N, CA, C and O atoms as a CHARMM CRD file, in Angstrom:
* protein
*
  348
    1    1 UNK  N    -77.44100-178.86800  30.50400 PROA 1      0.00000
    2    1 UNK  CA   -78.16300-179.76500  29.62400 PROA 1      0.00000
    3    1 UNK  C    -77.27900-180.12900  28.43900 PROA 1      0.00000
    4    1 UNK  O    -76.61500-179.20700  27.96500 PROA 1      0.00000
    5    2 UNK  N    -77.17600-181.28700  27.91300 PROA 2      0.00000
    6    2 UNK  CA   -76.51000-181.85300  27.12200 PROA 2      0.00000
    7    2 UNK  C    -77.00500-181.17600  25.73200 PROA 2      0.00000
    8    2 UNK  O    -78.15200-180.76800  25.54800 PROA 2      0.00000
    9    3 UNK  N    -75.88700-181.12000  24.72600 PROA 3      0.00000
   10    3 UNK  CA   -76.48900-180.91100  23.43100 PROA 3      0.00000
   11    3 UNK  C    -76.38500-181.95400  22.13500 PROA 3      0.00000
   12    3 UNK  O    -76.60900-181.87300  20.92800 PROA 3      0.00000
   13    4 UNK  N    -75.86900-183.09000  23.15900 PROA 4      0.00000
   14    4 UNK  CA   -75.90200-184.23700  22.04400 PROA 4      0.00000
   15    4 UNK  C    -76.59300-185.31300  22.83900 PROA 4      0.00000
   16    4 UNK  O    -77.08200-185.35700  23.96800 PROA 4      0.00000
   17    5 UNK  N    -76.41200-186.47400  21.48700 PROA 5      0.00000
   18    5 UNK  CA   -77.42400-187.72400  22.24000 PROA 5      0.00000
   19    5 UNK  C    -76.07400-188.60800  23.26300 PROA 5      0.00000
   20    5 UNK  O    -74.86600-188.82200  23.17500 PROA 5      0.00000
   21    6 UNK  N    -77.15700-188.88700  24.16100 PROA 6      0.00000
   22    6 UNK  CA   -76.22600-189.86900  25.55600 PROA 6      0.00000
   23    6 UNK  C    -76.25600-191.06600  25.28100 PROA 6      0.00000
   24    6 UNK  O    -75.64500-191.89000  25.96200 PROA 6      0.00000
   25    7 UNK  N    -77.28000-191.52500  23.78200 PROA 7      0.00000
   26    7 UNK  CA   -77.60200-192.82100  24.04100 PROA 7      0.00000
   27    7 UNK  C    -76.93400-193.83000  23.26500 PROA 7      0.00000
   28    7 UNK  O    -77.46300-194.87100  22.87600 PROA 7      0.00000
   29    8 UNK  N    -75.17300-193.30100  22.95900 PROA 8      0.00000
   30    8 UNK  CA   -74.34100-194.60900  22.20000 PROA 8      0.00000
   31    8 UNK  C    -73.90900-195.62700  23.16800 PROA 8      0.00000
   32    8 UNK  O    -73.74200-195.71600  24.38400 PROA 8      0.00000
   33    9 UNK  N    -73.81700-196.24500  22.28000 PROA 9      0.00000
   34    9 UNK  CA   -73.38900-197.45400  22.93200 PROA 9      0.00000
   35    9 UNK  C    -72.08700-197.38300  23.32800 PROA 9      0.00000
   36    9 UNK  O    -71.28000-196.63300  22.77800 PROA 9      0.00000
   37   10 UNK  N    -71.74800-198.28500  24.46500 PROA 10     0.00000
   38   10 UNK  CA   -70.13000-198.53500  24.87300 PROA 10     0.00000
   39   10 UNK  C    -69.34000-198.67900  23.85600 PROA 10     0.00000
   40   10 UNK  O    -68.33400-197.97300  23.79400 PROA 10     0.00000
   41   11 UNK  N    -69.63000-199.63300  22.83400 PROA 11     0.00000
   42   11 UNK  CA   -68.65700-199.44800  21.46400 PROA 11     0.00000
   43   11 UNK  C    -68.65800-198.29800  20.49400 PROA 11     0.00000
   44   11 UNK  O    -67.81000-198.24200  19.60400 PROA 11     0.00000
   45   12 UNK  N    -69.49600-197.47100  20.62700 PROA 12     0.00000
   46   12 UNK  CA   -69.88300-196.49800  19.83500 PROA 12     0.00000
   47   12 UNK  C    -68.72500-195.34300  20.63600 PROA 12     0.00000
   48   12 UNK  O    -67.73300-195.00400  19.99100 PROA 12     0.00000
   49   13 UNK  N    -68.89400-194.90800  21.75700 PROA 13     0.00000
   50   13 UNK  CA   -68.08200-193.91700  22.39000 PROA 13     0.00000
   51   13 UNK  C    -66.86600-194.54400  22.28600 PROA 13     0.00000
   52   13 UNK  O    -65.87200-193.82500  22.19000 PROA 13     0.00000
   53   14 UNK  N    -66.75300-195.61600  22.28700 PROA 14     0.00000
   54   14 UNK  CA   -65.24600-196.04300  22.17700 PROA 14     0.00000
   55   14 UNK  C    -64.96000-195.78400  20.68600 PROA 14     0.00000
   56   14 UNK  O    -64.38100-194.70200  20.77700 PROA 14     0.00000
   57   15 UNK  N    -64.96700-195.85600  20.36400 PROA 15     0.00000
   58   15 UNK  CA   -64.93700-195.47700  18.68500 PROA 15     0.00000
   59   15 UNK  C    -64.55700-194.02900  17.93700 PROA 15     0.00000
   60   15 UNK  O    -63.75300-193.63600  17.09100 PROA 15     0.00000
   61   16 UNK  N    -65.91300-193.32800  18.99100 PROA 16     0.00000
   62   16 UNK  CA   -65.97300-192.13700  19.00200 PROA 16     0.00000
   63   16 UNK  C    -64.40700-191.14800  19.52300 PROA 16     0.00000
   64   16 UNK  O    -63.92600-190.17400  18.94300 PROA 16     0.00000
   65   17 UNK  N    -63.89900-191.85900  20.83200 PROA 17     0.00000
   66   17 UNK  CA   -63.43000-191.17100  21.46000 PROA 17     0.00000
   67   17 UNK  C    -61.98900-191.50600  20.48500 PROA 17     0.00000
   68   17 UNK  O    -61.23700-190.60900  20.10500 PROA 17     0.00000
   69   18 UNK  N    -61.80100-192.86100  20.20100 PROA 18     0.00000
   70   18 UNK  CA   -60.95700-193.13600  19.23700 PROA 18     0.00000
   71   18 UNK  C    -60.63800-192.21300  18.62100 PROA 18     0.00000
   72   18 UNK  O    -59.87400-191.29000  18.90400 PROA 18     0.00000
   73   19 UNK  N    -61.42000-192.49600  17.43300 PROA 19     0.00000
   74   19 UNK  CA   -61.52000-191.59100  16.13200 PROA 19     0.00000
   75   19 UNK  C    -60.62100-189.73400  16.35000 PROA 19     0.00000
   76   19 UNK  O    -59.72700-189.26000  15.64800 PROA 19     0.00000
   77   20 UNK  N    -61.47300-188.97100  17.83400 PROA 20     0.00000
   78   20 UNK  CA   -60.85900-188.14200  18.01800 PROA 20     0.00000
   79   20 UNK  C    -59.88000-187.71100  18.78900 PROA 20     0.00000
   80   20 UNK  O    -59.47300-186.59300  19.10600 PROA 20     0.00000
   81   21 UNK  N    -59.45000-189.22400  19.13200 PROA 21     0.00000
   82   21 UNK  CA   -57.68800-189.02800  19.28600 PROA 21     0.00000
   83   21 UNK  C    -56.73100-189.02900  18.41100 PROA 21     0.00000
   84   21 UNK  O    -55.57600-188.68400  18.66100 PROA 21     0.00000
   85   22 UNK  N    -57.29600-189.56200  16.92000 PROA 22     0.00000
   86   22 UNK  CA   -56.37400-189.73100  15.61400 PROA 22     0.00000
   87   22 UNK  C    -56.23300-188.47500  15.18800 PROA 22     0.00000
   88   22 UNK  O    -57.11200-187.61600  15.25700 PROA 22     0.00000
   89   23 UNK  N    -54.99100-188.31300  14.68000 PROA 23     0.00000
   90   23 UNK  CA   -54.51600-187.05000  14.25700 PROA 23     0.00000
   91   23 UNK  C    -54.96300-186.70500  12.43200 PROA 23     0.00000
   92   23 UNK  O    -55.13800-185.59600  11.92700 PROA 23     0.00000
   93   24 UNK  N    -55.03100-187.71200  11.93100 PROA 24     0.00000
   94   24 UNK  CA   -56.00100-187.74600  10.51900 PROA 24     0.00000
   95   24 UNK  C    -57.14600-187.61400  10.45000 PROA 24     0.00000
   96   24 UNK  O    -57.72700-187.08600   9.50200 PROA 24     0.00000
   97   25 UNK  N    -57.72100-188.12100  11.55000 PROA 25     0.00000
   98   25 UNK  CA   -59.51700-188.07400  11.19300 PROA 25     0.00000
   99   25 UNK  C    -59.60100-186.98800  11.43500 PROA 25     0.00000
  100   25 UNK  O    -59.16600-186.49600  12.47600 PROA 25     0.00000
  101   26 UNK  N    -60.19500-186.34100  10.50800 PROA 26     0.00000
  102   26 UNK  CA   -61.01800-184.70600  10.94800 PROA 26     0.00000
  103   26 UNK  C    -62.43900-184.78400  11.66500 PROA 26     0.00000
  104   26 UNK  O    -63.14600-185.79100  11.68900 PROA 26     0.00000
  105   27 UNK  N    -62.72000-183.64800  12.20300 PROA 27     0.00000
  106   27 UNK  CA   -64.01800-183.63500  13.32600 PROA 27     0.00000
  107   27 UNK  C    -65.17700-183.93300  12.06800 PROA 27     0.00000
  108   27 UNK  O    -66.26400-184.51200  12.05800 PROA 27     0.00000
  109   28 UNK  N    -64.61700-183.45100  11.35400 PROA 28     0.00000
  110   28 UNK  CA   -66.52700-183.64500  10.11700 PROA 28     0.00000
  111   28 UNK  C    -66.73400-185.41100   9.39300 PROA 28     0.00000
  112   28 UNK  O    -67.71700-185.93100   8.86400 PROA 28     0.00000
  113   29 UNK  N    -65.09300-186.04800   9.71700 PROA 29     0.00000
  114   29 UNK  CA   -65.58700-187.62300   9.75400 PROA 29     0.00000
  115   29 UNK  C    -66.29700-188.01700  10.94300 PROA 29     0.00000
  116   29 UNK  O    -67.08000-188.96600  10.92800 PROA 29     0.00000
  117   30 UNK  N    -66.07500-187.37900  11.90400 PROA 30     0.00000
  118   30 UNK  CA   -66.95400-187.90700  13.22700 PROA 30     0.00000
  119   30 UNK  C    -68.55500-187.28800  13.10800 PROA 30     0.00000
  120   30 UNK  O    -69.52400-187.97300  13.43500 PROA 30     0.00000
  121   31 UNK  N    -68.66200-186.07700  12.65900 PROA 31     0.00000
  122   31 UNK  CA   -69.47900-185.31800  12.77300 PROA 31     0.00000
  123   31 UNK  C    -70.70800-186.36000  11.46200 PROA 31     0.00000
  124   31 UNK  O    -71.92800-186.21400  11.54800 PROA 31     0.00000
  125   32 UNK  N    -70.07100-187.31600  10.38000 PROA 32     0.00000
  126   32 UNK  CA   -70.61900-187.50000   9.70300 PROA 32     0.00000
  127   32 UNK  C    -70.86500-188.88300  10.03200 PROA 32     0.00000
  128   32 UNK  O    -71.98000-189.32000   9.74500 PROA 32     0.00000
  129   33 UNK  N    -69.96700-189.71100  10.62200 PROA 33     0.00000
  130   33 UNK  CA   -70.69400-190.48400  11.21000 PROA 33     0.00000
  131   33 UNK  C    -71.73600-191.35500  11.98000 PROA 33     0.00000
  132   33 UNK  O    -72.49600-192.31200  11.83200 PROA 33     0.00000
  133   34 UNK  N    -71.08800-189.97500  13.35100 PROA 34     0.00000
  134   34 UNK  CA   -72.38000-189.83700  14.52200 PROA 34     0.00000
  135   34 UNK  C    -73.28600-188.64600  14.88500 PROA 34     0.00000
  136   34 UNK  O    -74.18700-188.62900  15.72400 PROA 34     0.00000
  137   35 UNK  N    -72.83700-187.59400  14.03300 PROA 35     0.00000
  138   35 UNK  CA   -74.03800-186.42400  14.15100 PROA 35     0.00000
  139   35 UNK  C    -73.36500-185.80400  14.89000 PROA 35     0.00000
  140   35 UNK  O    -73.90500-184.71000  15.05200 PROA 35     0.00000
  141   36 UNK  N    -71.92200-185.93100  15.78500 PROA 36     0.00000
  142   36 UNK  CA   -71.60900-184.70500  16.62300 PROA 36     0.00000
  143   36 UNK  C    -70.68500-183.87100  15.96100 PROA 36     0.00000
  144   36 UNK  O    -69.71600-184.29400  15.33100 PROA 36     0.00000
  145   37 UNK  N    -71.01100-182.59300  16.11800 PROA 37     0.00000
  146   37 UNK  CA   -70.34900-181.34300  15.76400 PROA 37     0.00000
  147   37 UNK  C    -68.97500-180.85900  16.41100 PROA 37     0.00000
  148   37 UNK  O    -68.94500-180.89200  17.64100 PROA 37     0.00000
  149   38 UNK  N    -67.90000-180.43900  15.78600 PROA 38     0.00000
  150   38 UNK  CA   -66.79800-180.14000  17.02700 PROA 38     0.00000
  151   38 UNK  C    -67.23500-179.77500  18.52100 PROA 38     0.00000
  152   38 UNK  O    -66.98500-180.45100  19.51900 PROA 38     0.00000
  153   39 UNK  N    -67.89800-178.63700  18.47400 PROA 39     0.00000
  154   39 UNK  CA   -68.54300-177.91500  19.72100 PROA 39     0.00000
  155   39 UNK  C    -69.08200-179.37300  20.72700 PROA 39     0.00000
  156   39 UNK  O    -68.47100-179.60900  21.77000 PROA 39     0.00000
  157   40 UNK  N    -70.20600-180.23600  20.30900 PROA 40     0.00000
  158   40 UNK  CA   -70.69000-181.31500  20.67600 PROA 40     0.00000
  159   40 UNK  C    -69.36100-182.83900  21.37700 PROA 40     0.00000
  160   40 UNK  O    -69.38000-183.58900  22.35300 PROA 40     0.00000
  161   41 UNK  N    -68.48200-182.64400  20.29900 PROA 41     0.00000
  162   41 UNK  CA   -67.63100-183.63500  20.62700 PROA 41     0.00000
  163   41 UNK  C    -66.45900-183.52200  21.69300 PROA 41     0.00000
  164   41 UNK  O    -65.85000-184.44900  22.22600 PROA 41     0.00000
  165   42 UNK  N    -66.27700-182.00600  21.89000 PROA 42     0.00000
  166   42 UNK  CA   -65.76900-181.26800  22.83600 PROA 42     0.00000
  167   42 UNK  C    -65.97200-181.58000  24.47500 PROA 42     0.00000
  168   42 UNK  O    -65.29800-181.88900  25.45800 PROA 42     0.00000
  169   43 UNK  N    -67.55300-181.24700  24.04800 PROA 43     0.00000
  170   43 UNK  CA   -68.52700-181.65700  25.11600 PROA 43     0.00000
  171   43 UNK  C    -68.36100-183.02300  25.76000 PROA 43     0.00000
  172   43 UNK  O    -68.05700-183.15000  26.94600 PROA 43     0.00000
  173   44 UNK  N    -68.62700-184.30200  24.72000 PROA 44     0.00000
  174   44 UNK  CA   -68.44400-185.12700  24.87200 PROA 44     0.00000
  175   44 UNK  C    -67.21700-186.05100  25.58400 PROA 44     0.00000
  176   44 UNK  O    -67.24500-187.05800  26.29200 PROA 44     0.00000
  177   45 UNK  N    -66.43600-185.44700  25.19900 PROA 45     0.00000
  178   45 UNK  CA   -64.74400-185.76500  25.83400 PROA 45     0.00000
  179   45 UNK  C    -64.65900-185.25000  26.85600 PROA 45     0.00000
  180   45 UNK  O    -63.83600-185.81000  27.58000 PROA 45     0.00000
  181   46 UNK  N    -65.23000-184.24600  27.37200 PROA 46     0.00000
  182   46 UNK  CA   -64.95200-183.56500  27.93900 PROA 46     0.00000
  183   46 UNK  C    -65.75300-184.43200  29.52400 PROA 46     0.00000
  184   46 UNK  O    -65.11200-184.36300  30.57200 PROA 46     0.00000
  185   47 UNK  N    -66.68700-184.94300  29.51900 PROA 47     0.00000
  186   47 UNK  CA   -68.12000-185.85300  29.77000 PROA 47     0.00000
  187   47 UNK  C    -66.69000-187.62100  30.17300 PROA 47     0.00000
  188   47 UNK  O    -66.07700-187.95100  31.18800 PROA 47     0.00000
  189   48 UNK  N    -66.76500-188.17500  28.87300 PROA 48     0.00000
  190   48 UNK  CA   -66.17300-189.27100  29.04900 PROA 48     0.00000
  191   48 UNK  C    -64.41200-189.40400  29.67600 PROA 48     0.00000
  192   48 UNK  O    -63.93600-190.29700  30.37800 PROA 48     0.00000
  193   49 UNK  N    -63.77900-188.24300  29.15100 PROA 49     0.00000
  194   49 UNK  CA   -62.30600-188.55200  29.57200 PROA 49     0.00000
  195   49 UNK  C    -62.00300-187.42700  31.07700 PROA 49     0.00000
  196   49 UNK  O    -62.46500-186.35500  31.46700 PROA 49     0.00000
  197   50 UNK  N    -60.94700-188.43600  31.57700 PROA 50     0.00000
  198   50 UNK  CA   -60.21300-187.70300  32.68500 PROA 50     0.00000
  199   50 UNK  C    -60.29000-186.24400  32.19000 PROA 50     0.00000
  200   50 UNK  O    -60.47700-185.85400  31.03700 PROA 50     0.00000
  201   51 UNK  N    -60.06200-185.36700  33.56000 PROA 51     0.00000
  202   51 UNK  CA   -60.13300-184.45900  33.68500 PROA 51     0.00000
  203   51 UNK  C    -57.98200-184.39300  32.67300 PROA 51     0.00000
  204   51 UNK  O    -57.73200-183.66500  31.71300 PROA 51     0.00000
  205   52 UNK  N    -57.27700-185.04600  33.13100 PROA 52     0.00000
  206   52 UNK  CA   -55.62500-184.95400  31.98400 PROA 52     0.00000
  207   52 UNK  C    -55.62500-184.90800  31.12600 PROA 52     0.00000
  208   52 UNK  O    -55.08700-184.23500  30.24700 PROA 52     0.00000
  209   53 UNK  N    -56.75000-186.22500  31.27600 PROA 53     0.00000
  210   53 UNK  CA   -56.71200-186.82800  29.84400 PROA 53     0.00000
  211   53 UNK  C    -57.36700-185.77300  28.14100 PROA 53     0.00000
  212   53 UNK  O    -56.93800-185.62200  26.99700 PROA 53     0.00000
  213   54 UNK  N    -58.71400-185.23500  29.02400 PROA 54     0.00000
  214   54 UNK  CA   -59.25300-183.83900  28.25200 PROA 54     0.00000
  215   54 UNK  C    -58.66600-183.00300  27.85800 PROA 54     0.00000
  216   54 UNK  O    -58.87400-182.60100  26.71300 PROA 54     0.00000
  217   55 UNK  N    -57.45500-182.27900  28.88600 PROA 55     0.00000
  218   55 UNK  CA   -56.45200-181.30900  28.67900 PROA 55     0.00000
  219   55 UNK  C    -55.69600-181.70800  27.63300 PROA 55     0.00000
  220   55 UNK  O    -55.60300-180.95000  26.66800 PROA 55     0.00000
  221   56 UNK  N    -54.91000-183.17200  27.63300 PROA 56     0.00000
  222   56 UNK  CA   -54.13800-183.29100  26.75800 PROA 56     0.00000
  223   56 UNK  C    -54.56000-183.32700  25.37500 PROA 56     0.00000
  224   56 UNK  O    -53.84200-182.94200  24.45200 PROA 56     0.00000
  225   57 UNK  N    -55.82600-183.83000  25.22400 PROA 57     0.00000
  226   57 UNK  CA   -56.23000-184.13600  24.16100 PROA 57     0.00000
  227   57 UNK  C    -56.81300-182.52400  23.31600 PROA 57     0.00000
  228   57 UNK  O    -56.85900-182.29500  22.10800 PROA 57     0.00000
  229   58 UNK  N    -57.11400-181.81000  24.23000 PROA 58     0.00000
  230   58 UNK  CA   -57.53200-180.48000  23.78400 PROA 58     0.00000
  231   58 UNK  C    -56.37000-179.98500  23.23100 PROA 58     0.00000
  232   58 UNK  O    -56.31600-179.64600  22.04900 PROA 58     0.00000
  233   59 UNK  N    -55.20700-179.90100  24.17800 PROA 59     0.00000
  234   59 UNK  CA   -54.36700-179.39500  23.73900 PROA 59     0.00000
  235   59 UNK  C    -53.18100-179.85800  22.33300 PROA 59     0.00000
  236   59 UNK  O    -52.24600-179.23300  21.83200 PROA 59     0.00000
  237   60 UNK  N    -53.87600-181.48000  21.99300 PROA 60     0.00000
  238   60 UNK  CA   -53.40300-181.77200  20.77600 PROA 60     0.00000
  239   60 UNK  C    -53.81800-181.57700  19.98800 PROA 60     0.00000
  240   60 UNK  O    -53.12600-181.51800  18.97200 PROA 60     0.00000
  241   61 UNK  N    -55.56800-181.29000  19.90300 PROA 61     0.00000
  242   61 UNK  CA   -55.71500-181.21200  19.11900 PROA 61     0.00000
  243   61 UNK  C    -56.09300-179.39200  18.20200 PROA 61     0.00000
  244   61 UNK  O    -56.44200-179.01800  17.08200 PROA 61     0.00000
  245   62 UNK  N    -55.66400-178.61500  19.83500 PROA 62     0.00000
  246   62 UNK  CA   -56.02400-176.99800  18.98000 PROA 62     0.00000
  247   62 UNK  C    -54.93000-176.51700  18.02900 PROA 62     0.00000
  248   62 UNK  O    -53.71800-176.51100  18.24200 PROA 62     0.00000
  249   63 UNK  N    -55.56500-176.13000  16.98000 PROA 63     0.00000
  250   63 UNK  CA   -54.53900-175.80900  16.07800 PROA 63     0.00000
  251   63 UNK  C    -54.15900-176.92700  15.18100 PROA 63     0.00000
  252   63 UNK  O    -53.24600-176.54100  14.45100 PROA 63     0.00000
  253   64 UNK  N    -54.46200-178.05100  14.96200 PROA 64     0.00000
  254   64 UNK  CA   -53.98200-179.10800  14.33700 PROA 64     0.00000
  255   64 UNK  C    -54.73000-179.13400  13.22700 PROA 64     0.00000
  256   64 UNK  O    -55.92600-179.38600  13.37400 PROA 64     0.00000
  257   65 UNK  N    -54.03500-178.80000  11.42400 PROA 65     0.00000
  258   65 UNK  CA   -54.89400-178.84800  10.56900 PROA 65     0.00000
  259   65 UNK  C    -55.51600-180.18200  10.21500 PROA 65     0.00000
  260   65 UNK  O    -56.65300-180.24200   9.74800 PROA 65     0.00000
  261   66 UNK  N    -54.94400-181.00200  10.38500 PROA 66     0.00000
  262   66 UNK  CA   -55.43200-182.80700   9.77600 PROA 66     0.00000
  263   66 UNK  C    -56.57700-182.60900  10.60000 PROA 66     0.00000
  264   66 UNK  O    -57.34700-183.50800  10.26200 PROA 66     0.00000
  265   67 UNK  N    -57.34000-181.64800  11.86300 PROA 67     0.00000
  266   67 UNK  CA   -58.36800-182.40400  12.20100 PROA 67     0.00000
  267   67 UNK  C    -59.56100-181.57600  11.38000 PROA 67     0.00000
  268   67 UNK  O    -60.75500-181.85200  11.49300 PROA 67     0.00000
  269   68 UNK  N    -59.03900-180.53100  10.55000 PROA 68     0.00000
  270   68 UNK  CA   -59.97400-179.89100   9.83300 PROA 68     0.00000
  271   68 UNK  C    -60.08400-180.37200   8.09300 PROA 68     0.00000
  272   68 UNK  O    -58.99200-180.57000   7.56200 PROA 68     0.00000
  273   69 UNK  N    -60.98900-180.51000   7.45200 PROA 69     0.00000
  274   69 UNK  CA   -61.28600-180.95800   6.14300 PROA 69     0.00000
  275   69 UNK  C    -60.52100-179.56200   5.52500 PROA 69     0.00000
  276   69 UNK  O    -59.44400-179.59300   4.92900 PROA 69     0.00000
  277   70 UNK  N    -61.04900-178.74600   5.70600 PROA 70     0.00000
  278   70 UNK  CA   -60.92600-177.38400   4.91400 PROA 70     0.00000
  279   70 UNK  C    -59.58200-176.84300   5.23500 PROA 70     0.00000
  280   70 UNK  O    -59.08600-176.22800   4.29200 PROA 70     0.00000
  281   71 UNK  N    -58.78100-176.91000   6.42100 PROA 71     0.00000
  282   71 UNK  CA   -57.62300-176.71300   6.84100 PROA 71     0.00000
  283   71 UNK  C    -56.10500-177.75800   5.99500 PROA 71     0.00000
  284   71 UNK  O    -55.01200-177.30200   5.65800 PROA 71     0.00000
  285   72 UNK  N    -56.55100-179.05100   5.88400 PROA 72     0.00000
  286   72 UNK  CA   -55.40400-180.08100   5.19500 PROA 72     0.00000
  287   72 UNK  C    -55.00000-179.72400   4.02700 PROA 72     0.00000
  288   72 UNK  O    -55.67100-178.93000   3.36900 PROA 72     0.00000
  289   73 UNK  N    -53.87700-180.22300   3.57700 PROA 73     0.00000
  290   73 UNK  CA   -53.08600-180.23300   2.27000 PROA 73     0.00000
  291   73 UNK  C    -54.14000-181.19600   2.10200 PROA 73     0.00000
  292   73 UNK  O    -54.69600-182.05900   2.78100 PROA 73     0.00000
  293   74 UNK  N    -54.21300-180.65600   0.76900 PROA 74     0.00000
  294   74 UNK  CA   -54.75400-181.83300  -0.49200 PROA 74     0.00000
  295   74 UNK  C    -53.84600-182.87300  -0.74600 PROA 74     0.00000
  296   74 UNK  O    -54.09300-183.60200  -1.70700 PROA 74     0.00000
  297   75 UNK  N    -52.76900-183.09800  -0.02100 PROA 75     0.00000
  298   75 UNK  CA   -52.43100-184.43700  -0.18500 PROA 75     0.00000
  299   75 UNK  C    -52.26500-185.33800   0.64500 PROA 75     0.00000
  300   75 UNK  O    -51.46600-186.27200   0.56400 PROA 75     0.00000
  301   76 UNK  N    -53.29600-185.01900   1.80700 PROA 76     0.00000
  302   76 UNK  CA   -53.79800-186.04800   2.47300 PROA 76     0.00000
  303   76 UNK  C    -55.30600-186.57900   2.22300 PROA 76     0.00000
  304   76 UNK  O    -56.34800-185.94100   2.37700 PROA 76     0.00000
  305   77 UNK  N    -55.16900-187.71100   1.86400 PROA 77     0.00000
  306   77 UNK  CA   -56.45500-187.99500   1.17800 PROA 77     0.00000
  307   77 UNK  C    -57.46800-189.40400   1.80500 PROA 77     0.00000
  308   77 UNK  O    -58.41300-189.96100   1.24700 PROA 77     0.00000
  309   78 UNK  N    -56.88000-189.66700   3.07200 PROA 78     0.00000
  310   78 UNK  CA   -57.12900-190.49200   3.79500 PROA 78     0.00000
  311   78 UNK  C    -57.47900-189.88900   5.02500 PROA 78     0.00000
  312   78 UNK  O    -57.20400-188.72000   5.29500 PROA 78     0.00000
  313   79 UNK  N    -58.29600-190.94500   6.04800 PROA 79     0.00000
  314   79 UNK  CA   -58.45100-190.28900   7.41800 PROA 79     0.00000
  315   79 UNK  C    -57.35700-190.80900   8.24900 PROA 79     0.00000
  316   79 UNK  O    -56.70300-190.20400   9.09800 PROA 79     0.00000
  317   80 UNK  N    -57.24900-192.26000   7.79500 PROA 80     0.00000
  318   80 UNK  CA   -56.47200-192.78300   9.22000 PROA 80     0.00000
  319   80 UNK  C    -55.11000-193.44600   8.52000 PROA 80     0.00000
  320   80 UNK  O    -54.97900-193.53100   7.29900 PROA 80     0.00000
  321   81 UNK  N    -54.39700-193.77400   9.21400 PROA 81     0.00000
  322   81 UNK  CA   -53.29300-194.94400   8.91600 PROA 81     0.00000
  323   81 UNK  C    -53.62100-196.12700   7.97300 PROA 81     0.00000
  324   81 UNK  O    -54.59800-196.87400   8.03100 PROA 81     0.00000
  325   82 UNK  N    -52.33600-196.13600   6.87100 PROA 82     0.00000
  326   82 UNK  CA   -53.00500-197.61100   6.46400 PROA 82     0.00000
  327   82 UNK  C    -52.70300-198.82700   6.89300 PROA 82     0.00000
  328   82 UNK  O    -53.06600-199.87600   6.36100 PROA 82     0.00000
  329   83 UNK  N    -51.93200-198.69500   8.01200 PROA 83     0.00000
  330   83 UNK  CA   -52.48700-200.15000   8.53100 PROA 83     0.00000
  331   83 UNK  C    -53.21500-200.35900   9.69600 PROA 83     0.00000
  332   83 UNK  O    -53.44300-201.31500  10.43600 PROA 83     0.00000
  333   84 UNK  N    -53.60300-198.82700   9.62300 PROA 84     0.00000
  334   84 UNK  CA   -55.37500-199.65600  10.98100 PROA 84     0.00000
  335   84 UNK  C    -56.11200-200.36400  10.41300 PROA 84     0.00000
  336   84 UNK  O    -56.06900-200.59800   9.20500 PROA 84     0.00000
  337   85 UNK  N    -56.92300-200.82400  11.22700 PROA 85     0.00000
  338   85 UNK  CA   -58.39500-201.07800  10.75900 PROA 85     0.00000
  339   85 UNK  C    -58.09000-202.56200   9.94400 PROA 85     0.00000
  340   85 UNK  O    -58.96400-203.08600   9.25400 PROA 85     0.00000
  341   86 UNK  N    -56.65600-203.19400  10.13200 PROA 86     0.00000
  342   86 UNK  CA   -56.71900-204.09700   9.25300 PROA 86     0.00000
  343   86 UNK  C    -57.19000-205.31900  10.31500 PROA 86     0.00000
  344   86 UNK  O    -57.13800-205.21000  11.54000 PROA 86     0.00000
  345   87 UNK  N    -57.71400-206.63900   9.49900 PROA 87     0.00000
  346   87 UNK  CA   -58.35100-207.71500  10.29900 PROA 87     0.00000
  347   87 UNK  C    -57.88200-209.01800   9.70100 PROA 87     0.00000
  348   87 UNK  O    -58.26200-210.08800  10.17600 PROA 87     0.00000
């Protein structure tokens, strides 16, 4: 049984899955976004991506402080790149 909601949208998981491929965004920007918890988003990837694709991504991201708030230097003070997101 699932422990999160199934019911985002195609742009929403895309987003989602985004977000926790970036090496800046920490899990508690996702978590504050969409309500999922590391444990939950785990799940989730785990659900949407290749069975490689999961591995790799697990394995980038264990141990990686940028994906923790409480883990980063204080002198990262951003989530993402500054030139994403530009339009």
């Amino acid at each position: 049984m699932s422990t999160f909601n199934t019911e985002y949208s195609p742009e929403d998981l895309s987003h989602i899955i985004e977000m926790a491929w970036e090496d800046r965004t920490p899990f508690e920007a996702i978590e504050n976004l969409y309500g999922l918890n590391q444990h939950q988003l785990i799940e989730l990837m785990r659900k949407e991506l290749k069975r490689s694709s999961f591995q790799l991504w697990r394995k980038r991201t264990t141990g990686r402080t940028t994906k923790h708030v409480k883990l980063r230097s204080p002198e990262i003070n951003r989530a993402y790149c500054p030139s994403q997101y530009k339009r």
